[in-house]
Short mmCIF file of N, CA and C in Angstrom, two decimals:
data_model
loop_
_atom_site.label_atom_id
_atom_site.label_comp_id
_atom_site.label_asym_id
_atom_site.label_seq_id
_atom_site.Cartn_x
_atom_site.Cartn_y
_atom_site.Cartn_z
N MET A 1 52.80 -174.84 141.85
CA MET A 1 51.70 -174.39 141.94
C MET A 1 52.14 -173.20 143.50
N GLN A 2 51.96 -171.80 143.21
CA GLN A 2 52.31 -171.25 144.13
C GLN A 2 50.86 -171.28 145.24
N GLU A 3 51.10 -171.29 146.66
CA GLU A 3 50.19 -171.33 147.76
C GLU A 3 49.72 -169.90 147.86
N ILE A 4 48.96 -169.62 148.12
CA ILE A 4 48.14 -168.26 149.00
C ILE A 4 47.65 -168.47 150.01
N SER A 5 47.40 -167.39 150.56
CA SER A 5 47.01 -167.14 151.87
C SER A 5 44.97 -167.05 151.97
N TRP A 6 44.70 -167.48 152.87
CA TRP A 6 43.10 -167.40 152.87
C TRP A 6 42.94 -165.67 152.48
N ASP A 7 43.90 -164.94 153.19
CA ASP A 7 43.34 -163.11 152.86
C ASP A 7 43.84 -162.75 151.52
N ASP A 8 44.57 -163.49 150.73
CA ASP A 8 45.11 -163.20 149.30
C ASP A 8 43.64 -163.85 148.54
N PHE A 9 42.97 -164.76 149.03
CA PHE A 9 41.83 -165.30 148.12
C PHE A 9 40.54 -164.42 148.30
N THR A 10 40.42 -163.75 149.72
CA THR A 10 39.32 -163.13 149.96
C THR A 10 39.24 -161.84 149.38
N LYS A 11 40.33 -161.45 148.92
CA LYS A 11 40.83 -160.23 148.08
C LYS A 11 40.04 -160.03 146.63
N VAL A 12 39.55 -161.47 146.14
CA VAL A 12 38.91 -161.94 144.84
C VAL A 12 37.48 -161.95 144.92
N GLU A 13 37.09 -161.01 144.38
CA GLU A 13 35.39 -160.73 144.49
C GLU A 13 34.69 -161.47 143.03
N LEU A 14 34.90 -163.06 143.46
CA LEU A 14 34.09 -163.80 142.52
C LEU A 14 32.33 -163.82 142.78
N ARG A 15 31.62 -163.45 142.02
CA ARG A 15 30.34 -163.26 141.98
C ARG A 15 29.34 -163.58 140.93
N VAL A 16 28.12 -164.21 141.64
CA VAL A 16 26.86 -164.63 140.39
C VAL A 16 26.46 -163.48 139.67
N GLY A 17 26.51 -163.23 138.45
CA GLY A 17 25.62 -162.51 137.68
C GLY A 17 24.77 -163.37 136.63
N ARG A 18 23.86 -162.51 135.75
CA ARG A 18 23.11 -163.18 134.79
C ARG A 18 23.32 -162.53 133.46
N VAL A 19 23.56 -162.83 132.68
CA VAL A 19 23.65 -162.32 131.40
C VAL A 19 22.21 -161.72 130.92
N VAL A 20 22.18 -160.61 130.62
CA VAL A 20 21.14 -159.99 130.31
C VAL A 20 21.31 -159.56 128.70
N ALA A 21 22.17 -159.43 128.24
CA ALA A 21 22.50 -159.19 126.74
C ALA A 21 24.03 -159.84 126.59
N ALA A 22 23.70 -160.19 124.97
CA ALA A 22 24.84 -160.74 124.63
C ALA A 22 24.93 -160.63 123.02
N GLU A 23 26.26 -159.76 122.48
CA GLU A 23 26.01 -159.64 120.99
C GLU A 23 27.81 -160.10 120.51
N VAL A 24 27.89 -160.23 119.28
CA VAL A 24 29.05 -160.31 118.58
C VAL A 24 29.78 -159.40 118.62
N PHE A 25 31.12 -159.26 119.34
CA PHE A 25 32.47 -158.27 119.32
C PHE A 25 32.84 -157.95 118.29
N LYS A 26 32.61 -157.10 117.42
CA LYS A 26 32.91 -157.25 115.83
C LYS A 26 34.42 -156.41 115.72
N GLU A 27 34.59 -155.77 116.47
CA GLU A 27 35.89 -155.16 116.45
C GLU A 27 37.06 -155.79 117.09
N ALA A 28 36.61 -157.23 118.06
CA ALA A 28 37.34 -157.98 118.37
C ALA A 28 38.58 -158.40 117.77
N ARG A 29 39.78 -158.42 118.01
CA ARG A 29 41.27 -159.30 117.28
C ARG A 29 40.54 -160.78 116.97
N LYS A 30 40.28 -161.64 118.29
CA LYS A 30 39.94 -162.80 118.21
C LYS A 30 38.32 -162.63 118.47
N PRO A 31 37.78 -163.95 117.66
CA PRO A 31 36.02 -163.52 118.07
C PRO A 31 35.93 -163.97 119.38
N ALA A 32 34.71 -162.93 119.91
CA ALA A 32 34.24 -162.73 121.29
C ALA A 32 33.10 -162.19 121.11
N TYR A 33 32.26 -162.05 122.36
CA TYR A 33 31.19 -161.50 122.67
C TYR A 33 31.46 -160.52 123.57
N VAL A 34 30.12 -159.30 123.39
CA VAL A 34 29.99 -158.45 124.56
C VAL A 34 28.76 -159.03 125.13
N LEU A 35 29.12 -158.88 126.72
CA LEU A 35 28.20 -159.46 127.48
C LEU A 35 27.94 -158.17 128.50
N GLN A 36 26.50 -158.35 128.94
CA GLN A 36 26.22 -157.25 130.05
C GLN A 36 25.76 -158.17 130.92
N VAL A 37 26.42 -158.20 132.05
CA VAL A 37 25.98 -159.06 133.12
C VAL A 37 25.06 -158.18 134.42
N ASP A 38 24.19 -158.90 134.71
CA ASP A 38 23.63 -157.95 136.04
C ASP A 38 23.87 -158.77 137.31
N PHE A 39 24.49 -158.02 138.11
CA PHE A 39 25.29 -158.68 139.76
C PHE A 39 24.12 -158.28 140.43
N GLY A 40 22.82 -157.85 140.19
CA GLY A 40 22.00 -157.13 141.25
C GLY A 40 22.00 -155.68 141.68
N PRO A 41 21.37 -155.24 142.81
CA PRO A 41 21.34 -154.06 142.76
C PRO A 41 22.51 -153.50 143.44
N GLU A 42 23.11 -154.18 144.27
CA GLU A 42 24.23 -153.53 144.85
C GLU A 42 25.66 -153.36 143.70
N LEU A 43 25.45 -153.93 142.72
CA LEU A 43 26.70 -153.73 141.64
C LEU A 43 26.10 -153.83 140.24
N GLY A 44 24.56 -153.83 140.13
CA GLY A 44 24.18 -153.50 138.64
C GLY A 44 25.09 -154.09 137.58
N VAL A 45 24.53 -153.61 136.44
CA VAL A 45 24.98 -154.31 135.30
C VAL A 45 26.40 -153.64 134.73
N LYS A 46 27.28 -154.85 134.50
CA LYS A 46 28.42 -154.78 133.73
C LYS A 46 28.96 -155.35 132.69
N LYS A 47 29.83 -154.89 132.00
CA LYS A 47 30.36 -155.25 130.62
C LYS A 47 31.52 -155.81 130.53
N SER A 48 31.44 -157.03 130.03
CA SER A 48 32.50 -157.61 129.63
C SER A 48 32.81 -158.29 127.93
N SER A 49 34.06 -158.57 127.33
CA SER A 49 34.54 -159.20 126.58
C SER A 49 34.78 -160.57 126.60
N ALA A 50 34.07 -161.91 126.06
CA ALA A 50 34.05 -163.16 126.38
C ALA A 50 34.53 -163.73 125.27
N GLN A 51 35.42 -164.61 125.54
CA GLN A 51 36.06 -165.29 124.09
C GLN A 51 35.21 -167.04 124.20
N ILE A 52 34.05 -166.42 123.74
CA ILE A 52 33.50 -168.01 124.21
C ILE A 52 32.61 -168.48 122.83
N THR A 53 32.92 -167.90 121.80
CA THR A 53 32.11 -167.91 120.55
C THR A 53 31.89 -169.72 120.12
N HIS A 54 33.13 -170.28 120.60
CA HIS A 54 33.02 -171.75 119.83
C HIS A 54 31.77 -172.50 120.49
N LEU A 55 31.48 -172.09 121.70
CA LEU A 55 30.70 -173.47 122.66
C LEU A 55 29.07 -172.28 122.78
N TYR A 56 28.96 -171.46 122.52
CA TYR A 56 28.02 -170.64 122.92
C TYR A 56 27.36 -169.49 122.13
N ARG A 57 26.16 -169.68 121.33
CA ARG A 57 25.80 -168.55 120.65
C ARG A 57 25.32 -167.39 121.90
N PRO A 58 25.14 -165.94 121.05
CA PRO A 58 24.43 -165.28 121.84
C PRO A 58 22.94 -165.46 122.35
N GLU A 59 22.37 -165.84 121.44
CA GLU A 59 21.16 -166.07 122.30
C GLU A 59 20.65 -167.12 123.57
N ASP A 60 21.94 -168.12 123.32
CA ASP A 60 21.91 -169.17 124.30
C ASP A 60 22.12 -168.65 125.77
N LEU A 61 23.09 -167.33 125.54
CA LEU A 61 23.95 -166.84 126.74
C LEU A 61 23.00 -166.11 127.82
N VAL A 62 21.92 -165.48 126.73
CA VAL A 62 21.02 -164.66 127.74
C VAL A 62 20.06 -165.31 128.67
N GLY A 63 20.40 -164.62 129.83
CA GLY A 63 19.42 -165.56 131.30
C GLY A 63 20.48 -166.41 131.69
N LYS A 64 21.51 -166.77 131.07
CA LYS A 64 22.24 -167.72 131.82
C LYS A 64 22.90 -167.14 133.00
N GLN A 65 23.15 -167.91 134.44
CA GLN A 65 23.91 -167.24 135.44
C GLN A 65 25.50 -167.42 135.26
N VAL A 66 26.55 -166.49 135.41
CA VAL A 66 27.84 -167.08 135.23
C VAL A 66 28.60 -166.44 136.66
N VAL A 67 29.62 -166.87 136.74
CA VAL A 67 30.73 -166.54 137.74
C VAL A 67 31.69 -165.23 137.29
N ALA A 68 31.79 -164.24 137.93
CA ALA A 68 32.61 -163.32 137.24
C ALA A 68 33.70 -162.77 138.27
N VAL A 69 35.04 -162.16 138.11
CA VAL A 69 35.57 -161.58 138.94
C VAL A 69 35.06 -160.03 138.57
N VAL A 70 34.84 -159.44 139.73
CA VAL A 70 34.18 -157.98 139.46
C VAL A 70 35.07 -156.71 140.22
N ASN A 71 35.82 -157.10 141.04
CA ASN A 71 37.18 -155.89 141.62
C ASN A 71 38.33 -155.99 140.97
N PHE A 72 38.76 -156.63 139.38
CA PHE A 72 39.66 -156.21 138.57
C PHE A 72 39.41 -154.26 138.32
N PRO A 73 40.72 -153.88 138.27
CA PRO A 73 40.42 -152.62 137.58
C PRO A 73 39.88 -152.69 136.17
N LYS A 74 38.94 -151.61 135.94
CA LYS A 74 38.26 -151.76 134.42
C LYS A 74 39.50 -151.71 133.13
N LYS A 75 39.53 -152.56 132.14
CA LYS A 75 40.43 -152.76 131.09
C LYS A 75 39.62 -152.62 129.40
N GLN A 76 40.30 -151.56 128.77
CA GLN A 76 40.23 -151.09 127.74
C GLN A 76 40.42 -152.34 126.54
N ILE A 77 39.14 -152.50 125.95
CA ILE A 77 39.75 -153.61 124.66
C ILE A 77 38.79 -153.20 123.65
N GLY A 78 39.99 -152.81 122.91
CA GLY A 78 39.42 -151.81 121.77
C GLY A 78 38.33 -150.95 122.15
N PRO A 79 37.11 -150.77 121.31
CA PRO A 79 36.26 -149.82 121.89
C PRO A 79 35.56 -150.06 123.25
N LEU A 80 35.80 -151.17 123.70
CA LEU A 80 34.88 -151.68 125.05
C LEU A 80 35.91 -151.73 126.19
N MET A 81 34.98 -150.82 127.17
CA MET A 81 35.68 -150.84 128.38
C MET A 81 34.90 -152.13 129.20
N SER A 82 35.79 -152.97 129.86
CA SER A 82 35.65 -154.40 130.25
C SER A 82 35.57 -153.84 131.93
N GLU A 83 34.43 -154.27 132.33
CA GLU A 83 34.25 -154.05 133.51
C GLU A 83 34.20 -154.89 134.86
N CYS A 84 34.32 -156.35 134.01
CA CYS A 84 34.30 -157.69 134.90
C CYS A 84 34.96 -158.60 134.13
N LEU A 85 35.37 -159.94 134.46
CA LEU A 85 35.93 -160.75 133.90
C LEU A 85 35.04 -161.96 134.31
N VAL A 86 34.23 -162.52 133.37
CA VAL A 86 33.40 -163.93 133.22
C VAL A 86 34.42 -164.77 133.34
N THR A 87 34.36 -165.77 133.96
CA THR A 87 35.40 -167.06 134.23
C THR A 87 34.68 -168.36 133.73
N GLY A 88 35.98 -168.91 133.00
CA GLY A 88 35.60 -170.60 132.65
C GLY A 88 36.83 -171.28 132.47
N PHE A 89 36.62 -172.24 132.06
CA PHE A 89 37.84 -173.48 132.14
C PHE A 89 37.86 -173.87 130.16
N HIS A 90 39.10 -174.06 129.89
CA HIS A 90 39.67 -174.62 128.78
C HIS A 90 39.09 -176.32 128.67
N ASN A 91 38.42 -176.67 127.64
CA ASN A 91 38.16 -177.99 127.44
C ASN A 91 39.20 -178.67 126.65
N GLU A 92 39.37 -179.75 126.09
CA GLU A 92 40.30 -180.51 125.82
C GLU A 92 40.63 -179.52 124.29
N ASN A 93 40.02 -179.30 123.81
CA ASN A 93 40.10 -178.35 122.67
C ASN A 93 40.46 -176.91 122.60
N GLY A 94 40.39 -176.52 124.03
CA GLY A 94 40.93 -175.22 124.18
C GLY A 94 40.30 -174.16 123.99
N GLU A 95 38.62 -174.64 123.79
CA GLU A 95 37.47 -173.75 123.83
C GLU A 95 37.51 -173.64 125.50
N VAL A 96 36.54 -172.54 125.39
CA VAL A 96 36.31 -171.97 126.79
C VAL A 96 34.75 -172.32 127.35
N ALA A 97 34.78 -173.34 128.63
CA ALA A 97 33.43 -173.32 128.82
C ALA A 97 33.27 -172.41 130.28
N LEU A 98 32.10 -171.87 130.43
CA LEU A 98 32.10 -170.98 131.43
C LEU A 98 31.82 -171.90 132.72
N CYS A 99 32.29 -170.76 133.59
CA CYS A 99 31.81 -171.35 135.36
C CYS A 99 30.94 -170.98 135.56
N VAL A 100 29.94 -171.44 135.75
CA VAL A 100 28.44 -171.62 136.29
C VAL A 100 27.96 -172.01 137.34
N PRO A 101 27.12 -171.52 137.95
CA PRO A 101 26.43 -172.17 139.41
C PRO A 101 25.72 -173.66 138.73
N ASP A 102 25.13 -174.54 139.48
CA ASP A 102 24.70 -175.81 139.08
C ASP A 102 23.29 -175.58 139.35
N ARG A 103 22.92 -174.65 140.31
CA ARG A 103 21.75 -174.16 141.03
C ARG A 103 21.61 -172.73 140.85
N PRO A 104 20.37 -172.43 140.62
CA PRO A 104 19.91 -170.98 140.64
C PRO A 104 20.28 -170.02 141.72
N VAL A 105 20.96 -169.28 141.89
CA VAL A 105 21.54 -168.42 143.45
C VAL A 105 21.13 -166.95 143.23
N PRO A 106 20.84 -166.26 144.06
CA PRO A 106 20.74 -164.67 144.04
C PRO A 106 21.94 -164.29 143.15
N LEU A 107 21.58 -163.02 142.41
CA LEU A 107 22.42 -162.15 141.75
C LEU A 107 23.31 -161.59 142.85
N GLY A 108 24.85 -161.49 142.75
CA GLY A 108 25.72 -160.89 143.23
C GLY A 108 26.30 -161.67 144.39
N THR A 109 26.00 -162.70 144.75
CA THR A 109 26.20 -163.63 145.65
C THR A 109 27.74 -164.26 145.33
N ARG A 110 28.14 -163.97 146.42
CA ARG A 110 29.88 -164.23 146.30
C ARG A 110 30.58 -165.36 146.57
N LEU A 111 31.22 -165.86 145.80
CA LEU A 111 31.61 -167.44 145.59
C LEU A 111 32.41 -167.59 147.05
N LEU A 112 32.27 -168.82 147.41
CA LEU A 112 32.66 -169.15 148.93
C LEU A 112 33.81 -169.93 148.86
#
C-alpha cells in the first residue's frame, strides 16, 4: 500500500449528497443507474453513473444520502456526462454496497 500525505488526502473532495432521482441507464455496457445527487446550494445537483443494480432498486435510492467525490473532472460515459463519483465497497460477491453516513448530515458536508 502506498502512503499519501495529509495534503494529498485533502485534495479529494468527498461530500455528502442526497439522491433526488435514479433511473436505469439503458445505454450502459454494464447494468447501471443514472443518479442525480443534490449536494446543497454550494455545489447543486450532479449526475453520476453507478453500477449498483444488484443491491439497490431506483425507488429505494431516492432520498438516500451518499458519499461522492465531487472534484474529479467530468467523464463521458456513453451519452451521460458523469459529474461525480458515488463511492461504495465490493461485498463478498463483488456487488457494490454504497458508502453512506449512518446519521443524517447537511448536504455538501465534507468527509473529514
